[in-house]
Short mmCIF file of C-alpha atoms in Angstrom, two decimals:
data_model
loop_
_atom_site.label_atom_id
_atom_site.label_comp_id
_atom_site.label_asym_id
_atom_site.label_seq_id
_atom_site.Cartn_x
_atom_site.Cartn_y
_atom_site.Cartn_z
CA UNK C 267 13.36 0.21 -21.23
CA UNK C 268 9.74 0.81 -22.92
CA UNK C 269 7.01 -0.65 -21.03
CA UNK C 270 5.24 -0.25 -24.08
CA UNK C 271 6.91 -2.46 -25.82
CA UNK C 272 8.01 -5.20 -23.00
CA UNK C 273 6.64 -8.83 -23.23
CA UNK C 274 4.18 -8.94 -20.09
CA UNK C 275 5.25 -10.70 -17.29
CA UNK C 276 4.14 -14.58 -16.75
CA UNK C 277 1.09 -15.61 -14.97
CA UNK C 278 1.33 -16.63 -11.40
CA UNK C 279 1.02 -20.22 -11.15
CA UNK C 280 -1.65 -21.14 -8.60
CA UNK C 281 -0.73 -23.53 -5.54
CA UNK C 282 -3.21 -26.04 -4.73
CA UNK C 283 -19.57 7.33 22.06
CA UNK C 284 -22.10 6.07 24.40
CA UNK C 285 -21.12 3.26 26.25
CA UNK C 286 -18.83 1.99 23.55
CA UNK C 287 -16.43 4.79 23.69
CA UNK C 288 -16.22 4.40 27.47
CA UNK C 289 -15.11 0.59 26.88
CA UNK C 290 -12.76 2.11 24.35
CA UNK C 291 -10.93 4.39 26.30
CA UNK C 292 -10.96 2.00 29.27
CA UNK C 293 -9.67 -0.99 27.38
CA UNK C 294 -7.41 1.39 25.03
CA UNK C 295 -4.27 0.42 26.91
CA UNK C 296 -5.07 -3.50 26.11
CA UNK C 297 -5.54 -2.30 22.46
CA UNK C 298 -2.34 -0.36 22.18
CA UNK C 299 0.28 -3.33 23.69
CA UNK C 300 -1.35 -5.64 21.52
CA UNK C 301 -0.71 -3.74 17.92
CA UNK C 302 2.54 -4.10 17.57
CA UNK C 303 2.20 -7.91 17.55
CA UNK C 304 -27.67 -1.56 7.79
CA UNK C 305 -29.50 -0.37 5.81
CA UNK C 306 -30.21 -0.08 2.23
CA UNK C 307 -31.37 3.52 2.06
CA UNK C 308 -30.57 4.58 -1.11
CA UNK C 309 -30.60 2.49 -4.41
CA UNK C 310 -30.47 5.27 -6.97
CA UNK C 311 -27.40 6.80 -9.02
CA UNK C 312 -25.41 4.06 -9.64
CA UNK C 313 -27.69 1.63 -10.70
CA UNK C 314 -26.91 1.80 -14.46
CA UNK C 315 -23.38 2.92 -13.92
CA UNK C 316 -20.88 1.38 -16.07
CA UNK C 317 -18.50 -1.03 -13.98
CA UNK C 318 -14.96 -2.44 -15.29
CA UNK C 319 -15.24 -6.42 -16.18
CA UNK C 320 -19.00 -6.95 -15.06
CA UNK C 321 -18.78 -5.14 -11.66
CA UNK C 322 -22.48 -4.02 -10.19
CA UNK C 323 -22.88 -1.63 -7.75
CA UNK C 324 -26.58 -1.22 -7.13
CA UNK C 325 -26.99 0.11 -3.45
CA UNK C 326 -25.36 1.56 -0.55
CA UNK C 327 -24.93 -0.05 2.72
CA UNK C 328 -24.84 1.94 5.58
CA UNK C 329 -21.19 1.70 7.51
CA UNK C 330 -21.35 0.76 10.75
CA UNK C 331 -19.05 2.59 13.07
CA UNK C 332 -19.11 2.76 16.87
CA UNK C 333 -16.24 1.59 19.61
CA UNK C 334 -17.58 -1.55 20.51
CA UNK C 335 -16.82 -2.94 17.09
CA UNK C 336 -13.28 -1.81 16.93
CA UNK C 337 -10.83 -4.92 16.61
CA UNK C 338 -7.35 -3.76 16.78
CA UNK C 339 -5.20 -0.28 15.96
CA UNK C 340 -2.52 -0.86 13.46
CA UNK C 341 0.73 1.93 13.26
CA UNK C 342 2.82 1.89 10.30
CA UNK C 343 5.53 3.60 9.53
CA UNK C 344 5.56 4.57 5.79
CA UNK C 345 9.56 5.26 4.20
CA UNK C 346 9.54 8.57 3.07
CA UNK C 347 12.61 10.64 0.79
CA UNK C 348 11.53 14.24 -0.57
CA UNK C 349 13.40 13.25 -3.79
CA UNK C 350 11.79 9.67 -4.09
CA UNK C 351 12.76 6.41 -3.69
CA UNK C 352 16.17 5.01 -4.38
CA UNK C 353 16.67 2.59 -7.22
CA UNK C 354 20.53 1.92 -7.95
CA UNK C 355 23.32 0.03 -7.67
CA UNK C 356 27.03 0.55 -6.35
CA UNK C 357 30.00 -1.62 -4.80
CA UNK C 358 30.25 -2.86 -1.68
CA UNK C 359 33.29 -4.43 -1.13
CA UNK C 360 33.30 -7.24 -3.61
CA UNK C 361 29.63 -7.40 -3.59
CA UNK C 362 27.01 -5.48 -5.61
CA UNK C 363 24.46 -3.43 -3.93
CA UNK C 364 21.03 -2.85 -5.24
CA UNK C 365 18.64 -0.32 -3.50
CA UNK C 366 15.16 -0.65 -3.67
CA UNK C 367 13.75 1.31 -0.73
CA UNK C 368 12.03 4.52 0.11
CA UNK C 369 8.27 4.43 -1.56
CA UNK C 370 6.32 5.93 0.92
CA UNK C 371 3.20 5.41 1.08
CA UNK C 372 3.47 3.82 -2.29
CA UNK C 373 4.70 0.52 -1.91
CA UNK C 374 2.57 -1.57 -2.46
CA UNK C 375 1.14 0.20 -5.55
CA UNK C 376 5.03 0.30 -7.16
CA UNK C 377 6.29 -2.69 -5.37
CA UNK C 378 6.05 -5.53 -8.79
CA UNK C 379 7.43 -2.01 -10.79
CA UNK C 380 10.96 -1.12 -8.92
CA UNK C 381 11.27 -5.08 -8.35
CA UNK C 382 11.12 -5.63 -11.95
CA UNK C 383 13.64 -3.11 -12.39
CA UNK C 384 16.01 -4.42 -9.82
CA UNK C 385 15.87 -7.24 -11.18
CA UNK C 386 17.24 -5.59 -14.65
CA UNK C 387 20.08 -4.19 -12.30
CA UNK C 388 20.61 -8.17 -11.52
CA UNK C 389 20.64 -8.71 -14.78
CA UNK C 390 23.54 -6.95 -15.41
CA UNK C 391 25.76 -9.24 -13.37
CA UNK C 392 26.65 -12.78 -13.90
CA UNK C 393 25.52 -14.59 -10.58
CA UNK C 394 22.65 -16.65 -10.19
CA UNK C 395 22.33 -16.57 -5.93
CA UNK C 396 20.77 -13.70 -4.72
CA UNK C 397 20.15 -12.04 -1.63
CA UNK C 398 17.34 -9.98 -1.11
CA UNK C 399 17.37 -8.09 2.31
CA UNK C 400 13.56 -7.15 3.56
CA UNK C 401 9.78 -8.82 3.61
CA UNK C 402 7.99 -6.74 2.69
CA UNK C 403 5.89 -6.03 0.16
CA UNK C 404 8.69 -5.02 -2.35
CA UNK C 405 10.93 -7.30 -0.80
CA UNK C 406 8.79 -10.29 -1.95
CA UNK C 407 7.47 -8.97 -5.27
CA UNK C 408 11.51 -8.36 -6.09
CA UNK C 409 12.20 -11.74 -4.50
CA UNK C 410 9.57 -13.49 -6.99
CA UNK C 411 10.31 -11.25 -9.86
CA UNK C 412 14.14 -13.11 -9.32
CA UNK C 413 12.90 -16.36 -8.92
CA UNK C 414 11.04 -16.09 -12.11
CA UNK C 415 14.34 -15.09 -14.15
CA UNK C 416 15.70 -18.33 -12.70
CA UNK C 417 17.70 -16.95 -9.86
CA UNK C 418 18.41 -18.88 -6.23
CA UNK C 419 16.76 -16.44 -3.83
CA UNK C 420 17.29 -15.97 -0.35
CA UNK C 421 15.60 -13.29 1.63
CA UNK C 422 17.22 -11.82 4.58
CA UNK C 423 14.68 -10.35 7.09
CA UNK C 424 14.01 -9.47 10.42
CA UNK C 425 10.46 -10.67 10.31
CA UNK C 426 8.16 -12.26 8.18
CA UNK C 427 4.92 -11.54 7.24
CA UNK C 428 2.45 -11.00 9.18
CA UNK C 429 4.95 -8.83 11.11
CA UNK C 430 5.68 -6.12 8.81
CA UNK C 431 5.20 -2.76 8.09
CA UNK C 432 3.34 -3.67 4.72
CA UNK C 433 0.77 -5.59 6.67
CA UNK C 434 -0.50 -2.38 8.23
CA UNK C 435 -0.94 -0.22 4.80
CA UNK C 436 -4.35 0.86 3.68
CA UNK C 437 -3.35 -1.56 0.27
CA UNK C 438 -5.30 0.73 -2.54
CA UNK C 439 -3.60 1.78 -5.67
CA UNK C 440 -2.03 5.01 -4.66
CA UNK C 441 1.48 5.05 -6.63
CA UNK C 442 2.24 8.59 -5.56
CA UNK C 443 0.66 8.60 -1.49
CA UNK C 444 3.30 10.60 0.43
CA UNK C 445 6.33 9.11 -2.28
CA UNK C 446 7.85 12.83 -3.20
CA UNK C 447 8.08 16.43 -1.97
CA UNK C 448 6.66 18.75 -5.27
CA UNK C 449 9.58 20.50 -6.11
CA UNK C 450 12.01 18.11 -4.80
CA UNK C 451 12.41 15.25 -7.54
CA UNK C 452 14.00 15.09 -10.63
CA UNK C 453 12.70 14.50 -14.10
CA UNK C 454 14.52 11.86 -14.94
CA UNK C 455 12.77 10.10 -11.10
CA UNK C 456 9.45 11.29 -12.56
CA UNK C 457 10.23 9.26 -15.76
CA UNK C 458 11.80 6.45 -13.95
CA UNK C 459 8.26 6.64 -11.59
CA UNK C 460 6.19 6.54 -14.27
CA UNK C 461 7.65 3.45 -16.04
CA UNK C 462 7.52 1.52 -12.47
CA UNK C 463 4.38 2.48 -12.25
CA UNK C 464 2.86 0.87 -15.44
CA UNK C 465 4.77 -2.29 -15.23
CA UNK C 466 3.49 -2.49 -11.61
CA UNK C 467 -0.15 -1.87 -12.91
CA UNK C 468 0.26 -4.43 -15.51
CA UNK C 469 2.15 -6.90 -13.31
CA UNK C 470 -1.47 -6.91 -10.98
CA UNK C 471 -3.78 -7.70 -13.43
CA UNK C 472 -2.21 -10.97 -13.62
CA UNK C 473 -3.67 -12.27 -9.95
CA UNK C 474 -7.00 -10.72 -11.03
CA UNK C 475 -9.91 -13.16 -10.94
CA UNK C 476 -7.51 -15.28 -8.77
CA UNK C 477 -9.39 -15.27 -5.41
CA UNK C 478 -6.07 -16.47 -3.82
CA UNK C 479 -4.27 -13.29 -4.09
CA UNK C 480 -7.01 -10.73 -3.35
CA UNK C 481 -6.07 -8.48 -5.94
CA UNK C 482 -9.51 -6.86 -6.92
CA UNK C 483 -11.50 -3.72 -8.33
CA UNK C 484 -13.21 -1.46 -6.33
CA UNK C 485 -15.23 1.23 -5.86
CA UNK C 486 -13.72 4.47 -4.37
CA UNK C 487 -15.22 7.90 -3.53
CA UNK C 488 -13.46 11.08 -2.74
CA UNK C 489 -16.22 13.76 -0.83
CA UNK C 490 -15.10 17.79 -0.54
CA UNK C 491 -16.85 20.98 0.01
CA UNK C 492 -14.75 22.27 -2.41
CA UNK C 493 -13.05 20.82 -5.29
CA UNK C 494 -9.62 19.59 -5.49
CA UNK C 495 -7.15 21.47 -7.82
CA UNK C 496 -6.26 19.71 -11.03
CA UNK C 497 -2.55 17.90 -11.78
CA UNK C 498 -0.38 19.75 -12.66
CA UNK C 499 1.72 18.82 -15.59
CA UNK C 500 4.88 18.54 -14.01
CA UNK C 501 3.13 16.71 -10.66
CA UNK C 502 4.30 13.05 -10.09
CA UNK C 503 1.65 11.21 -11.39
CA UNK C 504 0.69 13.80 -13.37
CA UNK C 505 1.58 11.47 -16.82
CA UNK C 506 -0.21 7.94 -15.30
CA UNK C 507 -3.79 8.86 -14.75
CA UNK C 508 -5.08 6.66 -17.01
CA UNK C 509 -4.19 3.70 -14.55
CA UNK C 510 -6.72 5.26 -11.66
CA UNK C 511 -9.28 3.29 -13.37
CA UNK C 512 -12.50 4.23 -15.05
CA UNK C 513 -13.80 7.35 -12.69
CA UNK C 514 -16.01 10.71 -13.27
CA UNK C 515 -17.35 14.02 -11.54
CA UNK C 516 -20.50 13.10 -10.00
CA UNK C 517 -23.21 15.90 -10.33
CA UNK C 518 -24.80 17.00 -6.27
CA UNK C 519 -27.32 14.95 -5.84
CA UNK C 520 -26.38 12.11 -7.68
CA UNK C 521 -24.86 9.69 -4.47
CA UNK C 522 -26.17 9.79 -1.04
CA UNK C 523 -23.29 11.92 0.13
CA UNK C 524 -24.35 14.75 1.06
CA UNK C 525 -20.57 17.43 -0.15
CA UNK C 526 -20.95 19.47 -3.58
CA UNK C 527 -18.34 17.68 -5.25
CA UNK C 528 -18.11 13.95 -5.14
CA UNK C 529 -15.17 12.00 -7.31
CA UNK C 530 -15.30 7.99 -7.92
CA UNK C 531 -13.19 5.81 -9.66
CA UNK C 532 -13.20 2.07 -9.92
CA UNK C 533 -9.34 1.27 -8.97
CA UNK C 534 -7.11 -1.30 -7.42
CA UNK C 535 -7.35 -2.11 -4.29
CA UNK C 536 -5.39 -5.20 -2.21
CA UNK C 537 -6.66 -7.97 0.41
CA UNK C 538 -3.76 -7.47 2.42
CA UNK C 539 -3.50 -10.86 4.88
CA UNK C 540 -4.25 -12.66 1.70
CA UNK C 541 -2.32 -11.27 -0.45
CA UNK C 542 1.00 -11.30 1.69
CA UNK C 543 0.36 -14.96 2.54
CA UNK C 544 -0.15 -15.65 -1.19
CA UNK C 545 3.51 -14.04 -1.80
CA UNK C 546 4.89 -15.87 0.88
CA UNK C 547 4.02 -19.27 -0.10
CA UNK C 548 4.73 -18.88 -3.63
CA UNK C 549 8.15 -17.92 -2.69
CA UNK C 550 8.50 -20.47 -0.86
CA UNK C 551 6.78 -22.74 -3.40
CA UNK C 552 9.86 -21.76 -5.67
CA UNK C 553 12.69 -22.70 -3.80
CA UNK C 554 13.17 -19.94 -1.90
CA UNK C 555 14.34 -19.78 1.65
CA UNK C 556 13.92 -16.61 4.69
CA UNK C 557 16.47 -16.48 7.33
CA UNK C 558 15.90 -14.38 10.01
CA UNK C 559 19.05 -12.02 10.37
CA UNK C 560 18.86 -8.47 11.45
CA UNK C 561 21.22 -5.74 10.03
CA UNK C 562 22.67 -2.63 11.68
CA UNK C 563 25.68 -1.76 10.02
CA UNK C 564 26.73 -2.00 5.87
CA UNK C 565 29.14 -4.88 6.99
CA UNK C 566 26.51 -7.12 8.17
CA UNK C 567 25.37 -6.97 4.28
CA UNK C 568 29.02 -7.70 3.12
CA UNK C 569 28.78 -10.70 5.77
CA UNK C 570 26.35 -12.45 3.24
CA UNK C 571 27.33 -15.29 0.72
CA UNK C 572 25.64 -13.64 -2.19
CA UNK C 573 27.39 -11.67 -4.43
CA UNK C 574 24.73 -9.70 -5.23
CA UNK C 575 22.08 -8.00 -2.52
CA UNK C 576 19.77 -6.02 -2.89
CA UNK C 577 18.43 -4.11 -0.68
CA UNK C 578 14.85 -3.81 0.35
CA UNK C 579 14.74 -2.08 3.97
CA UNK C 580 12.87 0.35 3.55
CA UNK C 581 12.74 2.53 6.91
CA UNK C 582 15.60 0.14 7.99
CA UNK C 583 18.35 1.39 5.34
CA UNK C 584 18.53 4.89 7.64
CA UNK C 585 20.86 3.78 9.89
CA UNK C 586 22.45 0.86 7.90
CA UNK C 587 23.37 3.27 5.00
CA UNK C 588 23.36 6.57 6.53
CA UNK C 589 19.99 8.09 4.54
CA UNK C 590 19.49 11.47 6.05
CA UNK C 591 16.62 11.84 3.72
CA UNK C 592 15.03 8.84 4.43
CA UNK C 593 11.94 9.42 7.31
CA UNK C 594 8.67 8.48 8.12
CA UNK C 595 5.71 9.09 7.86
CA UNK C 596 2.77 7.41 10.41
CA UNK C 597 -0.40 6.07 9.74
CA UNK C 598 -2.63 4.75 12.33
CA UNK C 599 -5.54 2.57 11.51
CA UNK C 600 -8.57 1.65 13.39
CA UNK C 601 -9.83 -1.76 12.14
CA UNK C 602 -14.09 -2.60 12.98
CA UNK C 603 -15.84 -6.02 13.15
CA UNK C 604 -15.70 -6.43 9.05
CA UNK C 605 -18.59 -5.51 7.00
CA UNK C 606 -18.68 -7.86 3.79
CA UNK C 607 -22.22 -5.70 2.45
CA UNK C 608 -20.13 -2.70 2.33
CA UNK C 609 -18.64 -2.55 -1.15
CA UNK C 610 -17.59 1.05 -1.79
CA UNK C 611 -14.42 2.86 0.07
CA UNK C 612 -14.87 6.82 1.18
CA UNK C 613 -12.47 9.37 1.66
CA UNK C 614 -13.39 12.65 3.14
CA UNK C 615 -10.97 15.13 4.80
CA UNK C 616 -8.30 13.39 6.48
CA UNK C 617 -11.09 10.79 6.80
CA UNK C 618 -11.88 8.00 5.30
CA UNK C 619 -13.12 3.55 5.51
CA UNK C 620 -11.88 0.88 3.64
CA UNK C 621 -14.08 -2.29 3.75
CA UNK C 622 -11.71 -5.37 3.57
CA UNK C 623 -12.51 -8.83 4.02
CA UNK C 624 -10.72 -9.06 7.47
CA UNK C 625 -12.12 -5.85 8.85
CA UNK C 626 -13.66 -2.34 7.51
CA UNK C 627 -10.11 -0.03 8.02
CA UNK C 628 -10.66 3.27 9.38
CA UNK C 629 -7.83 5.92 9.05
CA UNK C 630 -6.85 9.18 7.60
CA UNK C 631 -3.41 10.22 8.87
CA UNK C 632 -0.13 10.95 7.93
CA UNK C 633 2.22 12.65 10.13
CA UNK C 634 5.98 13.09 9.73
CA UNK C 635 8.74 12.54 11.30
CA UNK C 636 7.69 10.31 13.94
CA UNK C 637 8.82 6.99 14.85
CA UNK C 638 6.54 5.99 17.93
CA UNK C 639 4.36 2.99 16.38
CA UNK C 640 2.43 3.26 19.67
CA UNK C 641 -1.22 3.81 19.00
CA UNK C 642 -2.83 7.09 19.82
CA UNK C 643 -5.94 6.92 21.70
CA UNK C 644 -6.89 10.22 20.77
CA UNK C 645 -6.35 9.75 16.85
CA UNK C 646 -8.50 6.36 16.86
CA UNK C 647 -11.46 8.82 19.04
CA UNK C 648 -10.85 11.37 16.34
CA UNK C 649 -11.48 8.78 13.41
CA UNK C 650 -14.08 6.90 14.99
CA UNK C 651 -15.99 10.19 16.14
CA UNK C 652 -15.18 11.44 12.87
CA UNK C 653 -16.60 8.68 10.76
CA UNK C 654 -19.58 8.64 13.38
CA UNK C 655 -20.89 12.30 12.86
CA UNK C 656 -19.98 12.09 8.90
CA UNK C 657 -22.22 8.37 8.68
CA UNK C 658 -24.90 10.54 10.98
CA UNK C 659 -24.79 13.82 9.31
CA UNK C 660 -23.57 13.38 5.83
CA UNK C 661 -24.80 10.12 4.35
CA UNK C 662 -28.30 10.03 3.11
CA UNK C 663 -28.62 6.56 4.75
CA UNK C 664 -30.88 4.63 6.77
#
């Protein structure tokens, strides 16, 4: 299809280290079982800066990073293939199969895009009860994507939300964040990307301006000592950056960041308690039903009473389906005391904060091939030591 040309999709309706650090490493073990489960020192630079629908950003608050204000340490496991994620169908007994797994760390950024093309793949059948296995992010966006073509929707998980991998994602527009290998996708996946991508984008400004959701615009800066290498024109992504958002090449000097090249763009970025809560309820709202069911082999999917499934796993499909490609990748997160005056996000070298309204989200890693969702005491003491020198050092703050 031509996004181009597509009717947009319908609103959603609305329901009514000083002494810290030695407490942290102390009290590190308490953190770890239970994951699973200033200033205004400089006012110039941005002050006339022109901000998507009537957004101001007229200072910089100083972040506030130490150990005593960590809350929690957050591992997620993000579904990685080296050719992309899989969006097909195929038989399964007497049943048809629809995958939708394998983003990355691009879910939630593609998650309304490859629903809405599942849902074409529905489409193409003739029953109206569907199962949709998986809830998370793209489980629930494909789930209402159904619901709003008039289908019967049941999803099939082993958890709900807030116990899910999507509740531990940073949640900022980042359609291609670890979703490919260069070199090892296909043109017609970078075309396929590329549509899911822009229906995605324009399925989100729909819960703009609707607090409920916590679908906003933000402000994002990217710091380096030396500057990042252009797209190239066959990268993934390479043919959507007009949906970063309005951004620019800030001259030295011009932000209290103290690196010779500083990036910002005014992107997406997602409240992500709120927003999953939001999904859940409207589903809900709908008609729709969760049953808690686990699956571990293909036959427990051919056990369902829906003709039609698809399947939204993600990391789960592996063993199901027998996905040699399919790994992960892990992020850790370190989540502070939140800091509602800070209103910019920063990225540095493996580095970076994200100020959300339930806590300002420290992070910066992505390591392969490792399933442990344990947290790592010494990658939280990198980040927060990290952040601390960078804050100390680096931002022209007081």
């Amino acid at each position: 299809m031509n996004s181009t040309t597509s009717a947009p999709p319908s609103r959603p309706i609305p329901s009514a280290e000083p002494s810290g650090r030695r407490d942290f490493l102390k009290l590190a073990g308490l953190v770890a079982a239970g994951a699973g489960i200033g200033g205004l020192g400089y006012a110039g630079g941005l002050a006339a800066a022109r901000m998507p629908f009537g957004i101001k950003v007229s200072s910089f608050a100083k972040p506030k990073i130490s150990y005593d204000r960590i809350l929690r340490v957050t591992v997620g496991l993000r579904p990685h293939r080296a050719s992309g994620y899989v969006l097909r169908s195929e038989p399964l007994d007497r049943k048809t199969l629809i995958h939708n797994y394998g983003h990355g760390g691009s879910g939630w950024s593609l998650s309304w895009g490859t629903g809405h093309l599942a849902a074409d793949e529905v489409a193409k059948t003739t029953e109206k009860k569907i199962a949709v296995v998986g809830s998370g992010v793209v489980g629930l966006a494909t789930a209402r994507l159904l619901q709003r073509r008039g289908y019967e929707v049941t999803i099939y998980t082993k958890s709900i939300p807030p116990y899910v991998t999507s509740n531990f994602a940073t949640a900022v527009w980042s359609p291609t964040a670890t979703l490919v290998d260069e070199g090892k996708f296909t043109p017609a996946f970078k075309v396929q990307f590329s549509e899911a991508a822009r229906i995605s984008h324009r399925y989100f400004q729909d819960f703009i301006g609707n607090p409920r959701y916590g679908v906003e615009y933000h402000t994002n800066y990217r710091a380096r000592d030396v500057p990042t290498a252009p797209f190239e024109p066959d990268y993934i992504g390479s043919d959507i950056s007009d949906l970063i958002g309005e951004s620019a090449d800030l001259p030295e000097g011009a932000t209290p960041f103290k690196f010779k090249h500083v990036h910002r763009n005014y992107g997406l970025r997602f409240q992500v308690p709120q927003y999953l809560a939001a999904q859940v309820e409207d589903f809900e709202t709908f008609g729709g039903k969760f049953v808690i069911r686990e699956f571990k082999r293909a036959e427990d999917f051919d056990a369902l009473p829906e003709k039609v499934v698809v399947n939204c796993m993600g990391l789960g499909t592996k063993g199901v389906f027998k996905d040699d490609e399919l790994m992960p990748i892990r992020g850790q997160l370190t989540h502070l005391v939140p800091q509602p005056e800070l209103n910019y996000r920063f990225s540095g070298e493996g580095i970076s904060f994200n100020p959300r309204a339930d806590a300002l989200s420290c992070g910066g890693s992505t390591i392969p091939d490792i399933w442990d969702t344990t947290p790592d005491k010494k990658e939280t003491t990198r980040v927060i030591d990290g952040l601390m020198e960078l804050v100390e050092k680096r931002f022209n703050l007081t």
